[in-house]
mmCIF file of C-alpha atoms in Angstrom:
data_model
loop_
_atom_site.group_PDB
_atom_site.id
_atom_site.type_symbol
_atom_site.label_atom_id
_atom_site.label_comp_id
_atom_site.label_asym_id
_atom_site.label_seq_id
_atom_site.Cartn_x
_atom_site.Cartn_y
_atom_site.Cartn_z
ATOM 1 C CA MET A 1 96.805 53.033 115.353
ATOM 2 C CA ASN A 2 94.709 55.377 113.329
ATOM 3 C CA HIS A 3 96.461 58.709 113.812
ATOM 4 C CA MET A 4 95.132 61.321 111.502
ATOM 5 C CA ASN A 5 92.296 59.736 110.424
ATOM 6 C CA GLY A 6 88.951 61.804 110.385
ATOM 7 C CA PHE A 7 88.197 65.325 110.247
ATOM 8 C CA ASN A 8 87.305 68.178 112.325
ATOM 9 C CA PRO A 9 83.598 68.762 112.526
ATOM 10 C CA LEU A 10 83.875 72.355 113.357
ATOM 11 C CA SER A 11 80.609 71.943 115.483
ATOM 12 C CA ARG A 12 78.319 72.092 112.627
ATOM 13 C CA THR A 13 76.035 69.794 111.448
ATOM 14 C CA THR A 14 76.939 67.582 108.335
ATOM 15 C CA ALA A 15 74.929 69.779 105.798
ATOM 16 C CA HIS A 16 76.161 72.962 107.254
ATOM 17 C CA ARG A 17 79.764 71.887 106.849
ATOM 18 C CA ARG A 18 79.331 70.774 103.599
ATOM 19 C CA ALA A 19 77.569 73.837 102.134
ATOM 20 C CA MET A 20 80.169 76.162 104.113
ATOM 21 C CA SER A 21 82.926 73.916 102.505
ATOM 22 C CA ARG A 22 81.447 74.417 99.242
ATOM 23 C CA ASN A 23 80.962 78.292 99.614
ATOM 24 C CA MET A 24 84.612 78.659 100.808
ATOM 25 C CA VAL A 25 86.187 76.870 98.220
ATOM 26 C CA THR A 26 84.070 78.637 95.743
ATOM 27 C CA SER A 27 85.292 81.783 97.293
ATOM 28 C CA LEU A 28 88.814 81.066 97.031
ATOM 29 C CA PHE A 29 88.631 80.041 93.672
ATOM 30 C CA ARG A 30 87.041 83.563 92.633
ATOM 31 C CA TYR A 31 89.100 85.956 94.655
ATOM 32 C CA GLU A 32 92.324 83.410 95.026
ATOM 33 C CA ARG A 33 92.656 84.655 98.666
ATOM 34 C CA ILE A 34 90.191 84.754 101.268
ATOM 35 C CA THR A 35 90.206 85.675 105.178
ATOM 36 C CA THR A 36 88.808 82.931 107.465
ATOM 37 C CA THR A 37 89.823 80.973 110.856
ATOM 38 C CA GLU A 38 92.912 78.545 110.892
ATOM 39 C CA ALA A 39 90.557 75.371 111.587
ATOM 40 C CA LYS A 40 88.248 76.498 108.583
ATOM 41 C CA ALA A 41 91.017 76.919 106.377
ATOM 42 C CA LYS A 42 92.823 73.380 107.177
ATOM 43 C CA GLU A 43 89.758 71.696 106.612
ATOM 44 C CA VAL A 44 88.841 73.514 103.330
ATOM 45 C CA ARG A 45 92.156 73.098 102.126
ATOM 46 C CA LYS A 46 91.771 69.145 101.943
ATOM 47 C CA ALA A 47 88.914 69.759 99.222
ATOM 48 C CA ALA A 48 90.634 72.486 97.291
ATOM 49 C CA GLU A 49 93.729 70.720 96.833
ATOM 50 C CA LYS A 50 91.976 67.752 95.414
ATOM 51 C CA LEU A 51 90.102 70.090 93.091
ATOM 52 C CA ILE A 52 93.064 71.692 91.836
ATOM 53 C CA THR A 53 94.381 68.250 91.103
ATOM 54 C CA ARG A 54 91.350 67.456 88.935
ATOM 55 C CA ALA A 55 91.643 70.669 87.211
ATOM 56 C CA LYS A 56 95.025 69.811 85.933
ATOM 57 C CA VAL A 57 93.708 67.703 83.333
ATOM 58 C CA ASP A 58 90.725 69.191 81.614
ATOM 59 C CA SER A 59 88.413 66.381 80.710
ATOM 60 C CA VAL A 60 84.573 65.798 80.821
ATOM 61 C CA HIS A 61 85.018 63.340 83.930
ATOM 62 C CA ASN A 62 86.824 65.646 85.834
ATOM 63 C CA ARG A 63 84.629 68.522 84.996
ATOM 64 C CA ARG A 64 81.536 66.664 86.162
ATOM 65 C CA ILE A 65 83.278 65.762 89.360
ATOM 66 C CA ALA A 66 84.576 69.373 90.041
ATOM 67 C CA ALA A 67 80.810 70.612 89.341
ATOM 68 C CA LYS A 68 79.599 68.314 92.437
ATOM 69 C CA PHE A 69 81.340 70.509 94.415
ATOM 70 C CA ILE A 70 81.033 73.869 92.716
ATOM 71 C CA ALA A 71 78.001 75.157 91.553
ATOM 72 C CA ASP A 72 79.094 78.348 89.758
ATOM 73 C CA GLU A 73 79.630 77.758 86.257
ATOM 74 C CA LYS A 74 82.004 80.801 85.769
ATOM 75 C CA ILE A 75 84.262 79.817 88.602
ATOM 76 C CA LEU A 76 84.218 75.995 87.549
ATOM 77 C CA ASN A 77 85.129 77.198 83.856
ATOM 78 C CA LYS A 78 88.060 79.538 85.594
ATOM 79 C CA LEU A 79 89.222 76.371 87.729
ATOM 80 C CA PHE A 80 90.120 74.488 84.564
ATOM 81 C CA THR A 81 91.281 77.270 82.080
ATOM 82 C CA GLU A 82 93.312 79.584 84.587
ATOM 83 C CA ILE A 83 93.976 77.941 87.822
ATOM 84 C CA GLY A 84 94.432 74.167 86.649
ATOM 85 C CA PRO A 85 97.050 75.037 83.862
ATOM 86 C CA ARG A 86 99.038 77.278 86.186
ATOM 87 C CA MET A 87 99.447 74.521 88.643
ATOM 88 C CA LYS A 88 100.556 71.998 86.131
ATOM 89 C CA ASP A 89 103.886 71.864 86.987
ATOM 90 C CA ARG A 90 103.416 71.650 91.018
ATOM 91 C CA ASN A 91 103.065 68.475 92.680
ATOM 92 C CA GLY A 92 100.586 69.330 95.630
ATOM 93 C CA GLY A 93 100.694 72.315 97.734
ATOM 94 C CA TYR A 94 98.778 74.700 95.927
ATOM 95 C CA THR A 95 97.463 76.746 98.804
ATOM 96 C CA ARG A 96 99.090 78.520 101.505
ATOM 97 C CA ILE A 97 97.852 79.379 105.103
ATOM 98 C CA LEU A 98 99.200 82.707 106.642
ATOM 99 C CA LYS A 99 98.871 83.533 110.211
ATOM 100 C CA MET A 100 97.124 86.985 111.051
ATOM 101 C CA GLY A 101 96.598 87.211 114.672
ATOM 102 C CA PHE A 102 93.507 86.691 116.920
ATOM 103 C CA ARG A 103 89.927 87.980 116.059
ATOM 104 C CA GLN A 104 88.609 90.641 118.311
ATOM 105 C CA GLY A 105 85.260 89.363 119.217
ATOM 106 C CA ASP A 106 86.126 85.588 119.992
ATOM 107 C CA ALA A 107 89.978 85.589 119.970
ATOM 108 C CA ALA A 108 89.793 82.932 117.156
ATOM 109 C CA ASN A 109 93.002 82.512 115.247
ATOM 110 C CA THR A 110 92.519 84.244 111.735
ATOM 111 C CA VAL A 111 94.580 83.465 108.710
ATOM 112 C CA ILE A 112 94.690 84.357 105.301
ATOM 113 C CA PHE A 113 94.176 81.342 102.938
ATOM 114 C CA GLU A 114 95.320 81.808 99.448
ATOM 115 C CA LEU A 115 96.720 79.976 96.247
ATOM 116 C CA VAL A 116 100.237 79.702 96.139
ATOM 117 C CA ASP A 117 100.995 81.739 93.156
ATOM 118 C CA TYR A 118 98.606 84.550 94.102
ATOM 119 C CA LYS A 119 99.830 87.938 93.310
ATOM 120 C CA LEU A 120 99.082 91.227 95.178
ATOM 121 C CA PRO A 121 97.144 93.794 92.920
ATOM 122 C CA GLU A 122 99.547 96.400 91.358
ATOM 123 C CA ALA A 123 99.429 99.437 93.471
ATOM 124 C CA SER A 124 101.678 101.327 91.392
ATOM 125 C CA GLU A 125 98.914 101.328 88.801
ATOM 126 C CA GLU A 126 96.382 102.810 91.024
ATOM 127 C CA LYS A 127 99.081 105.467 92.186
ATOM 128 C CA ALA A 128 99.835 106.401 88.588
ATOM 129 C CA ALA A 129 96.468 106.833 87.797
ATOM 130 C CA LYS A 130 95.919 109.240 90.721
ATOM 131 C CA ALA A 131 98.736 111.134 89.810
ATOM 132 C CA GLU A 132 97.508 111.861 86.418
ATOM 133 C CA ALA A 133 94.009 112.953 87.737
#
């Protein structure tokens, strides 16, 4: 039996799907938290997890393999200098999918797709700055 073989084509051509996946992974590493549909998040998670596993060992070979997927040099550097070392002690499961509900226009399931160790920005610092002003 061939259970769980294959992938979700997401009703897109190969080139469109590949470009979308690269863009979403780059955005995930840039912001560490993005909002998207559930189907896209589950598909992009596969690529993101493999890249983070590569980033745990900073070598020229691993950087070149990741650079084929991530075009932005700053994000590639962030992946290997910040994200990879943070995930050093974790054996997989680097991302999290949190369900939000349904999108207004087409009722698609929307989710928050984030890195597991994502921390919300400190609201207390913003409040303190407003109080002083």
